[in-house]
Coordinates of C-alpha atoms in Angstrom, one line a residue:
Chain A
M1 CA -21.5 -7.8 -19.1
E2 CA -18.5 -7.9 -16.8
K3 CA -18.7 -7.2 -13.1
T4 CA -15.3 -5.4 -13.1
I5 CA -12.7 -4.5 -15.6
I6 CA -9.2 -3.5 -14.7
I7 CA -7.1 -1.4 -17.1
G8 CA -3.3 -1.7 -16.3
S9 CA -1.0 -4.4 -15.1
G10 CA 1.5 -2.8 -12.6
P11 CA 1.4 -3.6 -8.8
G12 CA -1.9 -1.5 -8.5
G13 CA -3.7 -3.3 -11.3
H14 CA -2.6 -6.8 -10.1
T15 CA -3.4 -6.2 -6.5
A16 CA -6.9 -5.0 -7.5
A17 CA -7.1 -8.2 -9.6
I18 CA -6.2 -10.4 -6.7
Y19 CA -8.7 -8.8 -4.4
T20 CA -11.6 -8.7 -6.9
A21 CA -10.9 -12.3 -8.1
R22 CA -10.9 -13.6 -4.5
A23 CA -14.2 -11.8 -4.1
N24 CA -15.6 -14.0 -6.9
L25 CA -16.0 -11.0 -9.3
Q26 CA -14.2 -12.7 -12.2
P27 CA -12.3 -9.6 -13.1
L28 CA -11.1 -9.0 -16.7
M29 CA -7.8 -7.2 -17.0
F30 CA -6.3 -5.4 -20.0
E31 CA -2.6 -5.6 -19.3
G32 CA -1.7 -3.6 -22.4
F33 CA 0.7 -4.2 -25.2
M34 CA 3.6 -1.7 -24.8
A35 CA 1.0 0.7 -23.4
G36 CA 2.6 3.9 -22.2
G37 CA 5.8 2.8 -23.9
V38 CA 6.5 0.0 -21.4
A39 CA 5.8 -3.8 -21.4
A40 CA 2.8 -5.4 -19.6
G41 CA 3.7 -5.2 -15.9
G42 CA 4.4 -1.5 -16.0
Q43 CA 7.3 0.6 -14.8
L44 CA 8.9 -2.2 -12.7
T45 CA 9.6 -4.1 -16.0
T46 CA 12.1 -1.3 -16.8
T47 CA 14.0 -1.8 -13.5
T48 CA 16.5 -4.4 -12.5
E49 CA 16.7 -5.2 -8.8
V50 CA 13.9 -4.1 -6.5
E51 CA 15.1 -4.0 -2.9
N52 CA 12.4 -2.1 -1.2
F53 CA 9.3 -4.2 -1.9
P54 CA 8.5 -5.7 1.6
G55 CA 8.7 -9.5 1.7
F56 CA 11.8 -9.9 -0.5
P57 CA 14.9 -9.5 1.8
K58 CA 17.3 -10.5 -0.9
G59 CA 15.7 -8.2 -3.5
I60 CA 13.9 -9.4 -6.6
G61 CA 14.1 -8.5 -10.2
G62 CA 11.4 -6.0 -11.3
P63 CA 10.1 -8.2 -14.2
E64 CA 10.3 -11.3 -12.0
L65 CA 8.1 -9.6 -9.3
M66 CA 5.6 -8.6 -11.9
M67 CA 5.5 -12.2 -13.3
L68 CA 4.7 -13.4 -9.8
M69 CA 1.9 -10.9 -9.4
R70 CA 0.5 -11.9 -12.8
E71 CA 0.6 -15.6 -11.8
Q72 CA -1.2 -14.7 -8.6
S73 CA -4.0 -12.8 -10.4
V74 CA -4.5 -15.7 -12.8
N75 CA -4.4 -18.3 -10.0
N76 CA -7.2 -16.4 -8.2
G77 CA -9.4 -16.3 -11.3
C78 CA -8.5 -13.1 -13.2
T79 CA -8.8 -13.2 -17.0
I80 CA -6.0 -11.3 -18.7
K81 CA -6.0 -9.8 -22.2
T82 CA -2.7 -8.6 -23.7
Q83 CA -4.4 -5.6 -25.4
T84 CA -4.2 -1.9 -24.9
V85 CA -7.5 -0.1 -24.3
D86 CA -8.0 2.6 -26.9
K87 CA -10.9 4.5 -25.2
V88 CA -13.7 4.2 -22.7
D89 CA -17.2 5.5 -22.4
L90 CA -18.1 6.6 -18.9
S91 CA -21.0 8.7 -19.8
V92 CA -23.5 6.8 -17.6
S93 CA -22.5 7.6 -14.0
G94 CA -23.0 4.4 -12.0
G95 CA -22.4 2.4 -15.1
P96 CA -22.5 0.3 -17.1
F97 CA -19.3 1.5 -18.7
K98 CA -17.9 0.7 -22.1
V99 CA -14.3 -0.3 -22.8
F100 CA -12.9 -0.3 -26.4
A101 CA -9.9 -2.4 -27.3
G102 CA -9.0 -3.2 -30.9
N103 CA -12.2 -4.1 -32.7
D104 CA -14.0 -5.2 -29.5
T105 CA -16.3 -3.4 -27.1
Y106 CA -16.7 -4.6 -23.5
E107 CA -19.3 -3.6 -21.0
T108 CA -18.8 -3.6 -17.2
H109 CA -20.6 -2.6 -14.0
S110 CA -17.4 -1.2 -12.4
L111 CA -14.0 -0.1 -13.7
I112 CA -10.6 0.1 -12.1
I113 CA -8.0 2.3 -13.8
A114 CA -4.4 1.5 -13.0
T115 CA -2.6 2.7 -16.1
G116 CA 0.3 4.3 -14.3
A117 CA 2.6 7.0 -15.4
T118 CA 5.6 7.1 -17.6
A119 CA 8.8 8.9 -16.5
R120 CA 10.0 11.4 -19.0
R121 CA 13.4 10.7 -20.5
M122 CA 15.8 12.8 -22.7
H123 CA 16.2 10.1 -25.3
V124 CA 19.8 11.0 -26.0
P125 CA 21.6 8.6 -28.5
N126 CA 23.1 6.0 -26.1
E127 CA 20.4 6.2 -23.4
E128 CA 18.6 2.9 -24.2
Q129 CA 21.8 0.9 -24.1
L130 CA 22.7 2.2 -20.6
W131 CA 19.2 2.3 -19.2
Q132 CA 19.3 0.8 -15.6
K133 CA 23.0 0.4 -16.1
G134 CA 23.6 3.7 -14.3
I135 CA 20.6 5.6 -15.7
S136 CA 17.4 5.7 -13.6
A137 CA 14.2 7.8 -13.3
C138 CA 13.8 7.1 -9.6
A139 CA 16.3 8.2 -7.0
V140 CA 14.3 6.7 -4.1
C141 CA 14.2 3.3 -5.8
D142 CA 17.7 3.1 -7.0
G143 CA 19.8 5.7 -5.2
G144 CA 20.9 3.3 -2.4
L145 CA 22.4 0.7 -4.8
P146 CA 26.2 -0.1 -4.2
M147 CA 27.2 1.2 -7.7
F148 CA 26.2 4.8 -6.6
R149 CA 27.9 4.9 -3.2
N150 CA 30.6 7.5 -2.8
K151 CA 30.5 8.3 -6.5
P152 CA 29.7 11.4 -8.5
L153 CA 26.1 11.4 -9.7
V154 CA 24.1 13.6 -12.1
V155 CA 20.5 14.7 -11.8
I156 CA 18.7 16.4 -14.7
G157 CA 15.9 18.8 -13.8
G158 CA 15.1 22.0 -12.0
G159 CA 11.8 21.6 -10.2
D160 CA 11.0 20.8 -6.6
S161 CA 11.2 17.0 -7.1
A162 CA 14.6 17.4 -8.9
I163 CA 16.0 19.1 -5.8
E164 CA 14.3 16.5 -3.6
E165 CA 15.9 13.7 -5.5
A166 CA 19.3 15.4 -5.7
T167 CA 19.2 16.0 -1.9
Y168 CA 18.3 12.4 -1.3
L169 CA 21.2 11.3 -3.4
T170 CA 23.7 13.4 -1.4
K171 CA 23.2 10.8 1.3
F172 CA 25.1 8.2 -0.8
A173 CA 27.1 10.1 -3.4
S174 CA 30.5 11.7 -3.2
K175 CA 29.0 14.6 -5.2
V176 CA 25.7 15.4 -6.9
Y177 CA 25.6 17.6 -10.0
L178 CA 22.3 19.1 -10.8
V179 CA 22.2 19.9 -14.6
H180 CA 19.8 22.7 -15.5
R181 CA 19.4 24.3 -18.8
R182 CA 18.5 27.8 -17.5
D183 CA 20.2 30.2 -15.1
E184 CA 17.5 29.9 -12.5
L185 CA 15.5 27.0 -11.0
R186 CA 11.7 26.4 -11.2
A187 CA 11.9 25.0 -7.7
S188 CA 10.4 26.8 -4.7
K189 CA 12.6 29.3 -2.7
A190 CA 12.9 26.9 0.2
M191 CA 14.0 24.0 -2.0
Q192 CA 16.6 26.3 -3.8
K193 CA 18.0 27.3 -0.4
R194 CA 18.4 23.6 0.5
A195 CA 20.2 23.0 -2.8
L196 CA 22.5 25.9 -2.5
E197 CA 23.4 25.2 1.1
N198 CA 24.2 21.5 0.5
E199 CA 28.0 21.2 0.2
K200 CA 27.7 17.9 -1.7
M201 CA 25.5 19.5 -4.4
E202 CA 26.7 21.6 -7.3
I203 CA 24.3 23.2 -9.8
L204 CA 25.6 23.3 -13.4
W205 CA 23.6 26.3 -14.8
N206 CA 22.9 26.9 -18.5
T207 CA 23.8 23.3 -19.2
V208 CA 22.2 20.6 -21.4
M209 CA 23.0 17.0 -21.7
L210 CA 24.0 15.8 -25.2
D211 CA 24.6 12.1 -24.6
V212 CA 25.7 9.5 -22.0
A213 CA 29.1 7.8 -22.0
G214 CA 30.0 4.2 -21.1
E215 CA 30.2 0.7 -22.5
D216 CA 28.6 -1.8 -20.1
V217 CA 27.8 0.8 -17.4
L218 CA 27.5 4.6 -17.3
T219 CA 30.9 6.3 -16.8
G220 CA 29.9 9.9 -17.6
V221 CA 27.6 12.4 -19.3
K222 CA 28.4 14.6 -22.2
L223 CA 27.4 18.2 -21.4
K224 CA 27.2 21.5 -23.2
N225 CA 27.2 25.0 -21.7
V226 CA 24.6 26.8 -23.8
K227 CA 26.1 30.2 -23.0
T228 CA 29.7 29.4 -23.9
D229 CA 29.0 26.5 -26.3
E230 CA 31.7 24.6 -24.4
E231 CA 31.3 20.8 -24.6
Y232 CA 32.8 18.4 -22.1
T233 CA 32.3 15.0 -20.5
L234 CA 31.6 14.9 -16.7
E235 CA 32.6 11.7 -14.9
A236 CA 29.6 10.0 -13.2
T237 CA 28.4 6.5 -12.3
G238 CA 24.8 7.6 -12.1
L239 CA 22.3 9.7 -14.1
F240 CA 18.9 10.4 -12.6
Y241 CA 16.1 11.9 -14.7
A242 CA 13.9 14.2 -12.6
I243 CA 12.1 15.9 -15.4
G244 CA 8.6 14.7 -14.5
H245 CA 6.2 11.9 -15.4
I246 CA 3.3 11.7 -17.8
P247 CA 0.2 10.0 -16.3
N248 CA -1.3 7.6 -18.8
T249 CA -4.8 9.2 -18.9
E250 CA -5.1 10.4 -22.5
F251 CA -7.4 7.5 -23.4
L252 CA -9.9 8.8 -20.9
D253 CA -10.6 11.8 -23.1
G254 CA -11.5 14.1 -20.2
Q255 CA -14.3 11.9 -18.9
L256 CA -12.8 11.8 -15.4
E257 CA -11.7 14.7 -13.2
T258 CA -7.9 15.1 -13.5
D259 CA -5.5 17.7 -12.1
A260 CA -3.5 20.2 -14.2
Q261 CA -0.9 17.6 -14.9
G262 CA -3.4 15.0 -16.0
Y263 CA -3.4 12.8 -12.8
I264 CA -6.8 11.3 -11.9
V265 CA -8.3 13.0 -8.9
T266 CA -9.4 10.6 -6.2
K267 CA -11.3 11.4 -3.0
P268 CA -8.4 11.5 -0.5
G269 CA -7.9 8.3 1.4
T270 CA -10.0 6.3 -1.1
S271 CA -9.8 5.2 -4.8
Q272 CA -13.1 6.9 -5.8
T273 CA -13.0 9.0 -8.9
S274 CA -15.4 11.7 -10.1
V275 CA -17.6 9.0 -11.7
E276 CA -19.5 6.6 -9.5
G277 CA -18.4 3.1 -10.1
V278 CA -15.0 4.1 -11.5
F279 CA -12.0 3.6 -9.2
A280 CA -8.3 4.5 -9.7
A281 CA -5.1 3.0 -8.2
G282 CA -1.4 3.4 -8.5
D283 CA 0.7 6.1 -10.2
V284 CA -2.1 7.3 -12.5
Q285 CA -3.5 9.0 -9.3
D286 CA -0.3 9.4 -7.3
K287 CA 2.4 12.0 -8.0
I288 CA 3.8 12.0 -4.4
Y289 CA 4.9 8.5 -3.4
R290 CA 5.1 6.6 -6.8
Q291 CA 6.3 3.3 -5.2
A292 CA 5.5 -0.3 -6.1
I293 CA 4.2 -0.9 -2.6
T294 CA 2.1 2.2 -2.4
S295 CA 0.6 1.4 -5.8
A296 CA -0.2 -2.2 -4.6
G297 CA -1.8 -0.8 -1.4
S298 CA -4.0 1.5 -3.5
G299 CA -4.9 -1.4 -5.8
C300 CA -6.2 -3.3 -2.8
M301 CA -8.3 -0.3 -1.8
A302 CA -9.8 -0.1 -5.3
G303 CA -10.5 -3.8 -5.4
L304 CA -12.3 -3.7 -2.0
E305 CA -14.2 -0.5 -2.9
A306 CA -15.3 -2.0 -6.3
E307 CA -16.5 -5.1 -4.4
R308 CA -18.4 -3.1 -1.8
Y309 CA -19.9 -0.8 -4.5
L310 CA -21.2 -3.8 -6.5
A311 CA -22.6 -5.5 -3.3
E312 CA -24.5 -2.3 -2.5
K313 CA -26.0 -2.2 -6.0
G314 CA -27.0 -5.8 -5.5
I315 CA -24.7 -7.1 -8.4
E316 CA -23.4 -10.5 -7.5
Chain B
M1 CA 19.4 11.2 19.7
E2 CA 17.7 9.1 17.0
K3 CA 16.7 10.4 13.6
T4 CA 13.6 8.2 13.5
I5 CA 12.0 5.7 15.9
I6 CA 9.3 3.2 14.6
I7 CA 6.9 1.7 17.1
G8 CA 5.3 -1.5 15.8
S9 CA 6.4 -4.4 13.6
G10 CA 3.6 -5.4 11.3
P11 CA 3.8 -4.7 7.5
G12 CA 3.4 -1.0 8.1
G13 CA 6.2 -0.8 10.6
H14 CA 8.6 -2.9 8.6
T15 CA 7.9 -1.1 5.3
A16 CA 8.6 2.2 7.1
A17 CA 11.8 0.6 8.4
I18 CA 12.9 -0.5 5.0
Y19 CA 12.4 2.9 3.4
T20 CA 13.9 5.0 6.3
A21 CA 16.9 2.6 6.5
R22 CA 17.5 2.8 2.8
A23 CA 17.4 6.6 3.2
N24 CA 20.4 6.3 5.7
L25 CA 18.3 7.3 8.7
Q26 CA 19.4 4.3 10.8
P27 CA 15.9 3.7 12.2
L28 CA 15.3 2.2 15.6
M29 CA 12.3 -0.1 15.8
F30 CA 10.5 -1.3 18.9
E31 CA 8.9 -4.5 17.7
G32 CA 7.2 -5.1 21.0
F33 CA 7.0 -8.2 23.2
M34 CA 3.4 -9.6 22.9
A35 CA 2.3 -6.0 22.5
G36 CA -1.5 -5.7 21.9
G37 CA -1.7 -9.4 22.8
V38 CA 0.1 -10.6 19.7
A39 CA 3.7 -11.6 18.9
A40 CA 6.2 -9.3 17.2
G41 CA 5.2 -9.1 13.5
G42 CA 1.6 -8.1 14.4
Q43 CA -1.7 -9.6 13.4
L44 CA -0.3 -11.7 10.5
T45 CA 1.5 -13.8 13.1
T46 CA -2.0 -15.0 14.1
T47 CA -2.9 -16.2 10.6
T48 CA -1.8 -19.2 8.7
E49 CA -1.8 -18.9 4.9
V50 CA -1.8 -15.4 3.3
E51 CA -3.0 -15.6 -0.3
N52 CA -3.6 -12.0 -1.1
F53 CA -0.3 -10.3 -0.5
P54 CA 0.9 -9.5 -4.0
G55 CA 4.2 -11.3 -5.1
F56 CA 3.4 -14.7 -3.5
P57 CA 1.3 -16.6 -6.0
K58 CA 1.5 -19.8 -4.0
G59 CA 0.6 -18.1 -0.8
I60 CA 2.9 -17.6 2.2
G61 CA 2.5 -18.3 5.9
G62 CA 1.7 -15.1 7.9
P63 CA 4.6 -15.6 10.4
E64 CA 6.9 -16.5 7.5
L65 CA 6.0 -13.3 5.6
M66 CA 6.7 -11.2 8.7
M67 CA 10.1 -13.0 9.2
L68 CA 11.0 -12.0 5.6
M69 CA 10.1 -8.4 6.2
R70 CA 12.0 -8.3 9.5
E71 CA 15.1 -9.7 7.7
Q72 CA 14.7 -7.0 5.1
S73 CA 14.5 -4.3 7.7
V74 CA 17.7 -5.5 9.3
N75 CA 19.5 -6.1 6.0
N76 CA 18.9 -2.5 5.1
G77 CA 20.2 -1.2 8.4
C78 CA 17.3 -1.0 10.9
T79 CA 18.0 -1.8 14.6
I80 CA 15.3 -3.8 16.3
K81 CA 14.5 -3.9 20.0
T82 CA 12.1 -6.6 21.2
Q83 CA 10.5 -4.4 23.8
T84 CA 7.1 -2.9 24.1
V85 CA 6.9 0.9 24.4
D86 CA 5.2 2.0 27.6
K87 CA 4.6 5.6 26.8
V88 CA 5.7 8.5 24.7
D89 CA 6.2 12.3 25.3
L90 CA 5.0 14.3 22.3
S91 CA 4.7 17.6 24.1
V92 CA 7.1 19.4 21.9
S93 CA 5.5 19.8 18.4
G94 CA 8.2 19.3 15.8
G95 CA 10.2 17.2 18.3
P96 CA 12.4 16.0 19.8
F97 CA 10.1 13.3 21.2
K98 CA 10.7 10.9 24.0
V99 CA 10.0 7.2 23.9
F100 CA 9.9 5.2 27.2
A101 CA 10.4 1.4 27.2
G102 CA 11.3 -0.5 30.3
N103 CA 13.8 1.5 32.3
D104 CA 15.1 3.4 29.3
T105 CA 14.3 6.6 27.6
Y106 CA 15.0 7.3 24.0
E107 CA 14.9 10.7 22.1
T108 CA 14.1 11.1 18.4
H109 CA 13.6 13.8 15.8
S110 CA 10.8 11.9 14.2
L111 CA 8.4 9.1 15.2
I112 CA 6.4 6.6 13.2
I113 CA 3.6 4.8 14.9
A114 CA 2.5 1.5 13.5
T115 CA 1.1 -0.3 16.5
G116 CA -1.8 -1.8 14.7
A117 CA -5.2 -2.9 16.0
T118 CA -6.3 -6.0 17.8
A119 CA -9.4 -7.9 16.7
R120 CA -11.9 -8.4 19.5
R121 CA -12.5 -12.1 20.3
M122 CA -15.1 -13.8 22.5
H123 CA -12.5 -15.9 24.4
V124 CA -14.9 -18.9 24.7
P125 CA -13.3 -22.0 26.3
N126 CA -12.0 -23.8 23.2
E127 CA -11.3 -20.8 21.0
E128 CA -7.5 -20.7 21.3
Q129 CA -7.2 -24.3 20.2
L130 CA -9.2 -23.8 17.0
W131 CA -8.0 -20.3 16.2
Q132 CA -7.2 -20.2 12.4
K133 CA -8.5 -23.8 12.2
G134 CA -11.9 -22.5 11.2
I135 CA -12.0 -19.3 13.4
S136 CA -11.0 -16.0 11.9
A137 CA -11.4 -12.3 12.5
C138 CA -11.2 -11.3 8.9
A139 CA -13.7 -12.5 6.2
V140 CA -11.9 -10.7 3.4
C141 CA -8.6 -12.4 4.3
D142 CA -9.8 -15.9 4.9
G143 CA -13.3 -16.2 3.4
G144 CA -12.1 -17.6 0.1
L145 CA -10.2 -20.5 1.5
P146 CA -11.3 -23.9 0.3
M147 CA -12.4 -25.1 3.7
F148 CA -15.2 -22.5 3.7
R149 CA -16.5 -23.2 0.2
N150 CA -20.1 -24.4 0.1
K151 CA -20.2 -24.9 3.8
P152 CA -22.3 -23.3 6.6
L153 CA -20.5 -20.4 8.2
V154 CA -21.2 -18.3 11.3
V155 CA -20.6 -14.6 11.8
I156 CA -20.8 -13.0 15.2
G157 CA -21.7 -9.3 15.3
G158 CA -24.5 -6.8 14.5
G159 CA -22.9 -3.7 13.1
D160 CA -22.3 -2.5 9.6
S161 CA -19.1 -4.4 9.2
A162 CA -20.6 -7.6 10.5
I163 CA -23.3 -7.4 7.7
E164 CA -20.6 -6.5 5.2
E165 CA -18.5 -9.5 6.2
A166 CA -21.5 -11.8 6.3
T167 CA -22.6 -10.6 2.8
Y168 CA -19.0 -11.2 1.5
L169 CA -19.1 -14.7 2.9
T170 CA -22.3 -15.6 1.1
K171 CA -20.3 -15.6 -2.1
F172 CA -18.6 -18.8 -0.9
A173 CA -20.7 -20.4 1.8
S174 CA -23.8 -22.6 1.4
K175 CA -25.3 -20.5 4.2
V176 CA -24.2 -17.7 6.5
Y177 CA -25.7 -17.5 10.0
L178 CA -25.4 -14.1 11.7
V179 CA -25.5 -14.6 15.4
H180 CA -26.7 -11.5 17.3
R181 CA -27.4 -11.2 21.0
R182 CA -30.3 -8.7 20.7
D183 CA -33.5 -8.6 18.7
E184 CA -32.4 -5.8 16.5
L185 CA -29.2 -4.9 14.6
R186 CA -27.0 -1.8 15.2
A187 CA -26.3 -1.8 11.5
S188 CA -27.7 1.0 9.2
K189 CA -31.1 0.5 7.6
A190 CA -29.5 0.0 4.2
M191 CA -27.2 -2.7 5.5
Q192 CA -30.1 -4.4 7.3
K193 CA -32.1 -4.5 4.1
R194 CA -29.2 -6.2 2.4
A195 CA -29.0 -8.8 5.1
L196 CA -32.7 -9.5 5.2
E197 CA -33.0 -9.8 1.4
N198 CA -30.0 -12.2 1.1
E199 CA -31.4 -15.7 0.7
K200 CA -28.1 -17.2 1.9
M201 CA -28.1 -15.3 5.1
E202 CA -30.1 -16.1 8.3
I203 CA -30.0 -14.0 11.4
L204 CA -30.2 -15.8 14.7
W205 CA -31.7 -13.2 17.0
N206 CA -31.3 -13.2 20.8
T207 CA -28.5 -15.7 20.5
V208 CA -25.1 -15.9 22.2
M209 CA -22.2 -18.2 21.5
L210 CA -21.2 -20.3 24.5
D211 CA -18.3 -22.3 22.9
V212 CA -16.9 -23.7 19.7
A213 CA -16.9 -27.4 18.8
G214 CA -14.3 -29.5 16.9
E215 CA -11.1 -31.4 17.5
D216 CA -8.5 -30.5 14.8
V217 CA -10.8 -28.1 12.9
L218 CA -14.0 -26.3 13.7
T219 CA -17.1 -28.4 13.2
G220 CA -19.7 -26.2 14.9
V221 CA -20.6 -23.5 17.4
K222 CA -22.5 -24.0 20.7
L223 CA -25.3 -21.4 20.9
K224 CA -27.9 -20.3 23.4
N225 CA -31.1 -18.5 22.8
V226 CA -31.2 -16.0 25.6
K227 CA -35.0 -15.7 25.5
T228 CA -35.9 -19.3 25.6
D229 CA -32.6 -20.5 27.3
E230 CA -32.5 -23.3 24.6
E231 CA -28.9 -24.5 24.0
Y232 CA -27.8 -26.3 20.8
T233 CA -24.9 -26.9 18.5
L234 CA -25.0 -25.4 15.0
E235 CA -22.9 -27.2 12.4
A236 CA -20.4 -24.8 10.7
T237 CA -16.8 -25.1 9.3
G238 CA -16.2 -21.4 9.8
L239 CA -16.6 -18.8 12.5
F240 CA -15.9 -15.2 11.8
Y241 CA -15.7 -12.5 14.5
A242 CA -17.0 -9.2 13.4
I243 CA -17.3 -7.5 16.8
G244 CA -14.8 -4.8 16.1
H245 CA -11.1 -4.0 16.6
I246 CA -9.3 -2.1 19.3
P247 CA -6.6 0.3 17.9
N248 CA -3.4 0.0 20.0
T249 CA -3.3 3.7 21.0
E250 CA -3.6 3.6 24.8
F251 CA 0.1 4.2 25.3
L252 CA -0.3 7.6 23.5
D253 CA -2.3 8.9 26.5
G254 CA -4.3 11.3 24.3
Q255 CA -1.3 13.2 22.9
L256 CA -2.4 12.6 19.3
E257 CA -5.8 13.4 17.8
T258 CA -7.8 10.2 17.6
D259 CA -11.4 9.5 16.5
A260 CA -14.2 8.3 18.8
Q261 CA -13.0 4.7 18.5
G262 CA -9.3 5.6 19.3
Y263 CA -7.9 5.4 15.8
I264 CA -5.2 7.9 15.0
V265 CA -6.4 10.7 12.7
T266 CA -4.1 11.3 9.7
K267 CA -4.4 14.0 7.1
P268 CA -6.3 12.1 4.3
G269 CA -3.9 10.7 1.7
T270 CA -0.9 11.2 4.0
S271 CA 0.5 9.7 7.2
Q272 CA 0.7 13.0 9.0
T273 CA -0.8 13.1 12.5
S274 CA -1.9 16.1 14.6
V275 CA 1.7 16.6 15.9
E276 CA 4.4 17.7 13.4
G277 CA 7.1 15.1 13.0
V278 CA 4.9 12.2 14.1
F279 CA 3.6 9.9 11.4
A280 CA 1.1 7.0 11.6
A281 CA 0.8 3.9 9.4
G282 CA -1.2 0.7 9.2
D283 CA -4.2 -0.4 11.1
V284 CA -3.7 2.0 14.0
Q285 CA -5.0 4.7 11.5
D286 CA -7.1 2.5 9.2
K287 CA -10.5 1.1 10.1
I288 CA -11.7 0.7 6.5
Y289 CA -9.2 -1.5 4.6
R290 CA -7.1 -3.3 7.3
Q291 CA -5.1 -5.4 4.9
A292 CA -1.4 -6.3 5.0
I293 CA -0.8 -4.7 1.7
T294 CA -2.6 -1.4 2.5
S295 CA -0.7 -1.3 5.8
A296 CA 2.6 -1.8 3.9
G297 CA 1.7 0.9 1.5
S298 CA 1.0 3.4 4.3
G299 CA 4.2 2.4 6.0
C300 CA 6.1 3.4 2.8
M301 CA 4.3 6.7 2.9
A302 CA 5.2 7.3 6.5
G303 CA 8.9 6.4 5.8
L304 CA 9.1 8.8 2.8
E305 CA 7.3 11.6 4.7
A306 CA 9.6 11.2 7.8
E307 CA 12.6 11.4 5.4
R308 CA 11.3 14.5 3.7
Y309 CA 10.4 16.1 7.0
L310 CA 14.0 15.5 8.4
A311 CA 15.5 16.8 5.1
E312 CA 13.5 20.0 5.3
K313 CA 14.6 20.5 8.9
G314 CA 18.2 20.0 7.8
I315 CA 18.6 16.8 10.0
E316 CA 20.9 14.5 8.2

């Protein structure tokens, strides 16, 4: 019987691991094997340079930062299994809970879920080759990079967050094209007003992206107007997907309260889920901030709360 | 007129600075000059080794970590003034707000407050000399250090958090003495039960600390029983203050909603204060977690929220 199991290995999972390990809880982490379509370490493993994680003034590679965190979890006494959890049994509120991975079943007094979210992509033919070489799913993370300054950029999407990201990018870009497949936006009226009034932004209506162009870095996107069937290549050094994220909560099979989009609902200002003894951290419960540092902060909260929960129950 | 001013220079302030600077808001930070009794950089400058900030598997010195964050803020375009803010004028909800420092007045469209909290100390004669050489104000931060393993430790306090910290320390210590000046605890009944049932914990009732003992590191504490007037030295390698914190909110002069202890009240899950356009991050609004990494996470939230607030108001 474990004292605490952590599912997920991004900044949230590893910070929870560091805190619970230092509290002598001997945490067991399932870091996953290409879980949610990304390597162990989470979304940061799909980025190159991280410039906004505090403590690294020269920036640090995303995979490198996650290797450091993993080393820190292990140094402090966390055991890590490179397996993806298939399902869990949370039917006993207050635990113990069951975790199923491969052919094995594990039992634990407390559980921390930090399985993250996966950004939706279009999966056009040349996307993989140019990923992070001009293509990104996070304007706030990557928008300020030199390669995007005073250049034309493309945002794909039509919701509030697409407008928000496009507006953010107008700070840096010479021009931001918002590519939208319909002739109206899903975004709120206020957001639409911002988009239409912004001189640096142009909305390309009734337009879909067929592919990306470029050898070593992105140089443009291949577009098609679905009304006129016209196909053309638009010059751009940056392509930002803003077509949503998928929280990795399917394995929970509805055993925790989630919102309409599948994000785990936590009591605001805490990491507590709808089941006593189960805590959530990182992007799996955050659709607002989605940053490595906010994820790490919430991982710390989950670690401290799991520790206090176990102490209250007298589990040492 | 500034777009955003940040008051405070701990992990919360600097993470807000990194995010607002990268959003081209040219933030102005007042890092303070011995504000709240500590150097610019905040409470981490009073610690030695930080082992629980994710990304530093070998640990990092507290002052060194804060120098890295400061460098990162400056690299990204934050201007820093080494002055303490005397007062603010938040009378116009939605701003602009006024910030007074020395003989100068600054105006800003948005304001981020990250002035932290200061741990209460006893200020016994030899305390300064042995600070962080066996004396700490944070059991979670320092309790796991090798110097405290299987050794007798002393906690000063009598409230819920004192019991929580003492209980936490029993994981590592050979024995934890809780020194309390009265013959009953302020802690809740449940917490008292935990303390009394814990075999590793002993409560020294009616006892006050007169001084600390030790040359290079703490070796004991000098105690006095106030009922019997008996004075004696108790052997200990660790002394943990758990007599509360003072949030650094006096300069606000009641212009923001605070709780009974003076902590700024934020809308749960956000950094929004009671005045539109004013955001709070870090320990000045957190009496639960109080960690460098949670402070940094909330600083990121405040930075992103200030940026979105300004974008909505059309301030570029």
